[in-house]
Amino acid sequence: MKRTRVAGIVPMKDGFAFMHRVGVVKRTDYQEYYTFPGGGLEEGETPEEGTIREIKEEFGIQVKIVKKLYEIYSEKFQQKEIFYLCEYLEGEFGTGNGPEFSNDPNYADSGKYIPEIIKKEEVKNILLLPKNIKEKLIEDMKKSFT
């Protein structure tokens, strides 16, 4: 297994905070899609700490972990992925300053990263990756876990 990727499911306003990826060159399957905010763990970090750090970097907001919702293994990326339900605490959404926003040449083929809040009823209409987590989220929304 290569690494562990952590991600947050962040309810905000009457929707969820996602990262809209546009103009992604390095993927042949999808050049535009939405994804859950997150990334790989850094040395010595717990999954919870990594999730909080990634959301701060990507969205500019502070969150706290409520609970672990999902854990999957991605064959495509050979990594474990853990998804946490998070609660927004403070900060201005959209002020992230992580490496995705720095014009770092390592991200040149990654396209644009656009923080967006998608209304709950619209989640089913967007291309949200990974698809199996999108399906679980939609099922869980019906049970009103948030």
PDB file of C-alpha atoms in Angstrom:
ATOM      1  CA  MET A   1       0.000   0.000   0.000  1.00  0.00           C
ATOM      2  CA  LYS A   2       1.422   3.350  -1.049  1.00  0.00           C
ATOM      3  CA  ARG A   3      -0.211   5.780   1.340  1.00  0.00           C
ATOM      4  CA  THR A   4      -3.265   6.805   3.251  1.00  0.00           C
ATOM      5  CA  ARG A   5      -5.440   9.606   1.889  1.00  0.00           C
ATOM      6  CA  VAL A   6      -7.747  11.386   4.293  1.00  0.00           C
ATOM      7  CA  ALA A   7     -10.728  13.539   3.365  1.00  0.00           C
ATOM      8  CA  GLY A   8     -13.411  15.584   5.046  1.00  0.00           C
ATOM      9  CA  ILE A   9     -17.126  15.708   4.489  1.00  0.00           C
ATOM     10  CA  VAL A  10     -17.919  19.257   5.556  1.00  0.00           C
ATOM     11  CA  PRO A  11     -21.558  20.361   5.829  1.00  0.00           C
ATOM     12  CA  MET A  12     -21.804  24.126   5.272  1.00  0.00           C
ATOM     13  CA  LYS A  13     -24.837  26.338   4.941  1.00  0.00           C
ATOM     14  CA  ASP A  14     -27.405  24.039   3.276  1.00  0.00           C
ATOM     15  CA  GLY A  15     -24.866  21.931   1.432  1.00  0.00           C
ATOM     16  CA  PHE A  16     -21.368  20.468   1.474  1.00  0.00           C
ATOM     17  CA  ALA A  17     -17.942  21.965   0.787  1.00  0.00           C
ATOM     18  CA  PHE A  18     -16.218  20.282  -2.146  1.00  0.00           C
ATOM     19  CA  MET A  19     -13.211  21.043  -4.325  1.00  0.00           C
ATOM     20  CA  HIS A  20     -14.178  21.628  -7.959  1.00  0.00           C
ATOM     21  CA  ARG A  21     -11.337  20.449 -10.192  1.00  0.00           C
ATOM     22  CA  VAL A  22     -11.287  21.997 -13.674  1.00  0.00           C
ATOM     23  CA  GLY A  23      -8.863  21.475 -16.564  1.00  0.00           C
ATOM     24  CA  VAL A  24      -7.170  18.400 -15.115  1.00  0.00           C
ATOM     25  CA  VAL A  25      -4.561  17.348 -17.684  1.00  0.00           C
ATOM     26  CA  LYS A  26      -3.064  14.413 -15.810  1.00  0.00           C
ATOM     27  CA  ARG A  27      -6.295  12.390 -15.837  1.00  0.00           C
ATOM     28  CA  THR A  28      -7.481  10.827 -19.059  1.00  0.00           C
ATOM     29  CA  ASP A  29     -10.860   9.794 -17.613  1.00  0.00           C
ATOM     30  CA  TYR A  30     -12.078  13.107 -16.128  1.00  0.00           C
ATOM     31  CA  GLN A  31     -10.860  16.623 -16.782  1.00  0.00           C
ATOM     32  CA  GLU A  32     -13.562  18.200 -14.600  1.00  0.00           C
ATOM     33  CA  TYR A  33     -15.059  16.837 -11.407  1.00  0.00           C
ATOM     34  CA  TYR A  34     -15.684  17.507  -7.730  1.00  0.00           C
ATOM     35  CA  THR A  35     -13.845  15.830  -4.901  1.00  0.00           C
ATOM     36  CA  PHE A  36     -13.794  15.736  -1.127  1.00  0.00           C
ATOM     37  CA  PRO A  37     -11.155  18.027   0.411  1.00  0.00           C
ATOM     38  CA  GLY A  38      -8.143  16.092   1.597  1.00  0.00           C
ATOM     39  CA  GLY A  39      -4.823  14.558   0.748  1.00  0.00           C
ATOM     40  CA  GLY A  40      -2.010  12.360   1.920  1.00  0.00           C
ATOM     41  CA  LEU A  41      -0.841  12.153   5.500  1.00  0.00           C
ATOM     42  CA  GLU A  42       2.401  13.824   6.467  1.00  0.00           C
ATOM     43  CA  GLU A  43       5.077  12.138   8.604  1.00  0.00           C
ATOM     44  CA  GLY A  44       3.840  11.456  12.132  1.00  0.00           C
ATOM     45  CA  GLU A  45       0.335  12.788  11.526  1.00  0.00           C
ATOM     46  CA  THR A  46      -2.818  11.024  12.692  1.00  0.00           C
ATOM     47  CA  PRO A  47      -5.600  10.691  10.102  1.00  0.00           C
ATOM     48  CA  GLU A  48      -7.672  13.204  12.089  1.00  0.00           C
ATOM     49  CA  GLU A  49      -4.823  15.751  12.201  1.00  0.00           C
ATOM     50  CA  GLY A  50      -4.214  15.302   8.479  1.00  0.00           C
ATOM     51  CA  THR A  51      -7.877  15.888   7.664  1.00  0.00           C
ATOM     52  CA  ILE A  52      -7.981  19.102   9.715  1.00  0.00           C
ATOM     53  CA  ARG A  53      -4.713  20.347   8.107  1.00  0.00           C
ATOM     54  CA  GLU A  54      -5.847  19.547   4.558  1.00  0.00           C
ATOM     55  CA  ILE A  55      -9.190  21.336   4.982  1.00  0.00           C
ATOM     56  CA  LYS A  56      -7.396  24.389   6.400  1.00  0.00           C
ATOM     57  CA  GLU A  57      -4.963  24.365   3.422  1.00  0.00           C
ATOM     58  CA  GLU A  58      -7.677  23.858   0.801  1.00  0.00           C
ATOM     59  CA  PHE A  59     -10.577  25.927   2.170  1.00  0.00           C
ATOM     60  CA  GLY A  60      -9.009  28.266   4.751  1.00  0.00           C
ATOM     61  CA  ILE A  61     -11.393  27.110   7.482  1.00  0.00           C
ATOM     62  CA  GLN A  62     -11.045  25.371  10.836  1.00  0.00           C
ATOM     63  CA  VAL A  63     -13.053  22.208  11.394  1.00  0.00           C
ATOM     64  CA  LYS A  64     -13.276  19.563  14.047  1.00  0.00           C
ATOM     65  CA  ILE A  65     -13.685  15.864  13.416  1.00  0.00           C
ATOM     66  CA  VAL A  66     -17.115  14.528  14.358  1.00  0.00           C
ATOM     67  CA  LYS A  67     -16.629  10.874  13.379  1.00  0.00           C
ATOM     68  CA  LYS A  68     -15.157   8.548  10.787  1.00  0.00           C
ATOM     69  CA  LEU A  69     -17.800   7.803   8.158  1.00  0.00           C
ATOM     70  CA  TYR A  70     -16.176   5.669   5.480  1.00  0.00           C
ATOM     71  CA  GLU A  71     -12.977   3.763   4.761  1.00  0.00           C
ATOM     72  CA  ILE A  72     -12.179   2.261   1.370  1.00  0.00           C
ATOM     73  CA  TYR A  73      -9.194   0.900  -0.489  1.00  0.00           C
ATOM     74  CA  SER A  74      -8.598   2.416  -3.914  1.00  0.00           C
ATOM     75  CA  GLU A  75      -7.115  -0.166  -6.286  1.00  0.00           C
ATOM     76  CA  LYS A  76      -6.548   2.548  -8.896  1.00  0.00           C
ATOM     77  CA  PHE A  77      -4.367   4.658  -6.577  1.00  0.00           C
ATOM     78  CA  GLN A  78      -3.241   1.764  -4.314  1.00  0.00           C
ATOM     79  CA  GLN A  79      -4.138   3.645  -1.169  1.00  0.00           C
ATOM     80  CA  LYS A  80      -6.441   3.501   1.800  1.00  0.00           C
ATOM     81  CA  GLU A  81      -8.909   6.393   1.899  1.00  0.00           C
ATOM     82  CA  ILE A  82     -10.601   7.527   5.108  1.00  0.00           C
ATOM     83  CA  PHE A  83     -13.524   9.979   5.092  1.00  0.00           C
ATOM     84  CA  TYR A  84     -14.454  11.959   8.212  1.00  0.00           C
ATOM     85  CA  LEU A  85     -17.600  13.924   8.953  1.00  0.00           C
ATOM     86  CA  CYS A  86     -16.394  17.358  10.038  1.00  0.00           C
ATOM     87  CA  GLU A  87     -18.003  20.328  11.732  1.00  0.00           C
ATOM     88  CA  TYR A  88     -17.203  23.854  10.545  1.00  0.00           C
ATOM     89  CA  LEU A  89     -15.807  25.974  13.393  1.00  0.00           C
ATOM     90  CA  GLU A  90     -14.508  29.253  11.940  1.00  0.00           C
ATOM     91  CA  GLY A  91     -12.720  30.956   9.089  1.00  0.00           C
ATOM     92  CA  GLU A  92     -13.587  32.407   5.699  1.00  0.00           C
ATOM     93  CA  PHE A  93     -14.421  29.686   3.175  1.00  0.00           C
ATOM     94  CA  GLY A  94     -12.323  29.925   0.021  1.00  0.00           C
ATOM     95  CA  THR A  95      -9.177  31.415   1.583  1.00  0.00           C
ATOM     96  CA  GLY A  96      -7.046  28.258   1.433  1.00  0.00           C
ATOM     97  CA  ASN A  97      -3.368  28.707   0.632  1.00  0.00           C
ATOM     98  CA  GLY A  98      -2.139  25.140   0.237  1.00  0.00           C
ATOM     99  CA  PRO A  99       0.319  24.047  -2.474  1.00  0.00           C
ATOM    100  CA  GLU A 100      -2.581  23.586  -4.942  1.00  0.00           C
ATOM    101  CA  PHE A 101      -2.881  27.391  -5.094  1.00  0.00           C
ATOM    102  CA  SER A 102       0.817  28.318  -5.248  1.00  0.00           C
ATOM    103  CA  ASN A 103       1.502  27.887  -8.992  1.00  0.00           C
ATOM    104  CA  ASP A 104       3.870  25.093  -7.953  1.00  0.00           C
ATOM    105  CA  PRO A 105       5.015  23.360 -11.193  1.00  0.00           C
ATOM    106  CA  ASN A 106       4.276  19.993  -9.535  1.00  0.00           C
ATOM    107  CA  TYR A 107       0.588  20.915  -9.832  1.00  0.00           C
ATOM    108  CA  ALA A 108       0.726  22.176 -13.451  1.00  0.00           C
ATOM    109  CA  ASP A 109      -1.176  19.149 -14.796  1.00  0.00           C
ATOM    110  CA  SER A 110      -3.656  19.190 -11.916  1.00  0.00           C
ATOM    111  CA  GLY A 111      -5.819  22.001 -13.280  1.00  0.00           C
ATOM    112  CA  LYS A 112      -7.607  24.594 -11.174  1.00  0.00           C
ATOM    113  CA  TYR A 113      -8.841  23.982  -7.651  1.00  0.00           C
ATOM    114  CA  ILE A 114     -12.067  25.893  -6.949  1.00  0.00           C
ATOM    115  CA  PRO A 115     -13.655  25.621  -3.474  1.00  0.00           C
ATOM    116  CA  GLU A 116     -17.451  25.430  -3.791  1.00  0.00           C
ATOM    117  CA  ILE A 117     -20.450  24.710  -1.599  1.00  0.00           C
ATOM    118  CA  ILE A 118     -22.938  22.435  -3.334  1.00  0.00           C
ATOM    119  CA  LYS A 119     -26.508  22.335  -2.039  1.00  0.00           C
ATOM    120  CA  LYS A 120     -27.508  18.962  -0.587  1.00  0.00           C
ATOM    121  CA  GLU A 121     -30.158  18.406  -3.239  1.00  0.00           C
ATOM    122  CA  GLU A 122     -27.613  19.077  -6.020  1.00  0.00           C
ATOM    123  CA  VAL A 123     -24.994  16.526  -4.876  1.00  0.00           C
ATOM    124  CA  LYS A 124     -26.674  13.778  -6.897  1.00  0.00           C
ATOM    125  CA  ASN A 125     -26.292  15.880 -10.079  1.00  0.00           C
ATOM    126  CA  ILE A 126     -22.523  16.464  -9.972  1.00  0.00           C
ATOM    127  CA  LEU A 127     -19.592  14.231 -10.882  1.00  0.00           C
ATOM    128  CA  LEU A 128     -18.218  13.668  -7.376  1.00  0.00           C
ATOM    129  CA  LEU A 129     -15.266  11.339  -6.933  1.00  0.00           C
ATOM    130  CA  PRO A 130     -14.890   8.719  -5.671  1.00  0.00           C
ATOM    131  CA  LYS A 131     -18.278   7.632  -7.000  1.00  0.00           C
ATOM    132  CA  ASN A 132     -18.810   4.921  -4.369  1.00  0.00           C
ATOM    133  CA  ILE A 133     -18.405   7.486  -1.576  1.00  0.00           C
ATOM    134  CA  LYS A 134     -20.807   9.850  -3.365  1.00  0.00           C
ATOM    135  CA  GLU A 135     -23.390   7.035  -3.371  1.00  0.00           C
ATOM    136  CA  LYS A 136     -22.852   6.347   0.343  1.00  0.00           C
ATOM    137  CA  LEU A 137     -23.153  10.067   1.135  1.00  0.00           C
ATOM    138  CA  ILE A 138     -26.437  10.361  -0.798  1.00  0.00           C
ATOM    139  CA  GLU A 139     -27.808   7.299   1.045  1.00  0.00           C
ATOM    140  CA  ASP A 140     -26.736   8.725   4.388  1.00  0.00           C
ATOM    141  CA  MET A 141     -28.272  12.120   3.582  1.00  0.00           C
ATOM    142  CA  LYS A 142     -31.618  10.348   3.251  1.00  0.00           C
ATOM    143  CA  LYS A 143     -31.127   9.139   6.847  1.00  0.00           C
ATOM    144  CA  SER A 144     -30.195  12.717   7.858  1.00  0.00           C
ATOM    145  CA  PHE A 145     -26.889  11.976   9.529  1.00  0.00           C
ATOM    146  CA  THR A 146     -25.845  15.633   9.255  1.00  0.00           C
TER     147      THR A 146
END
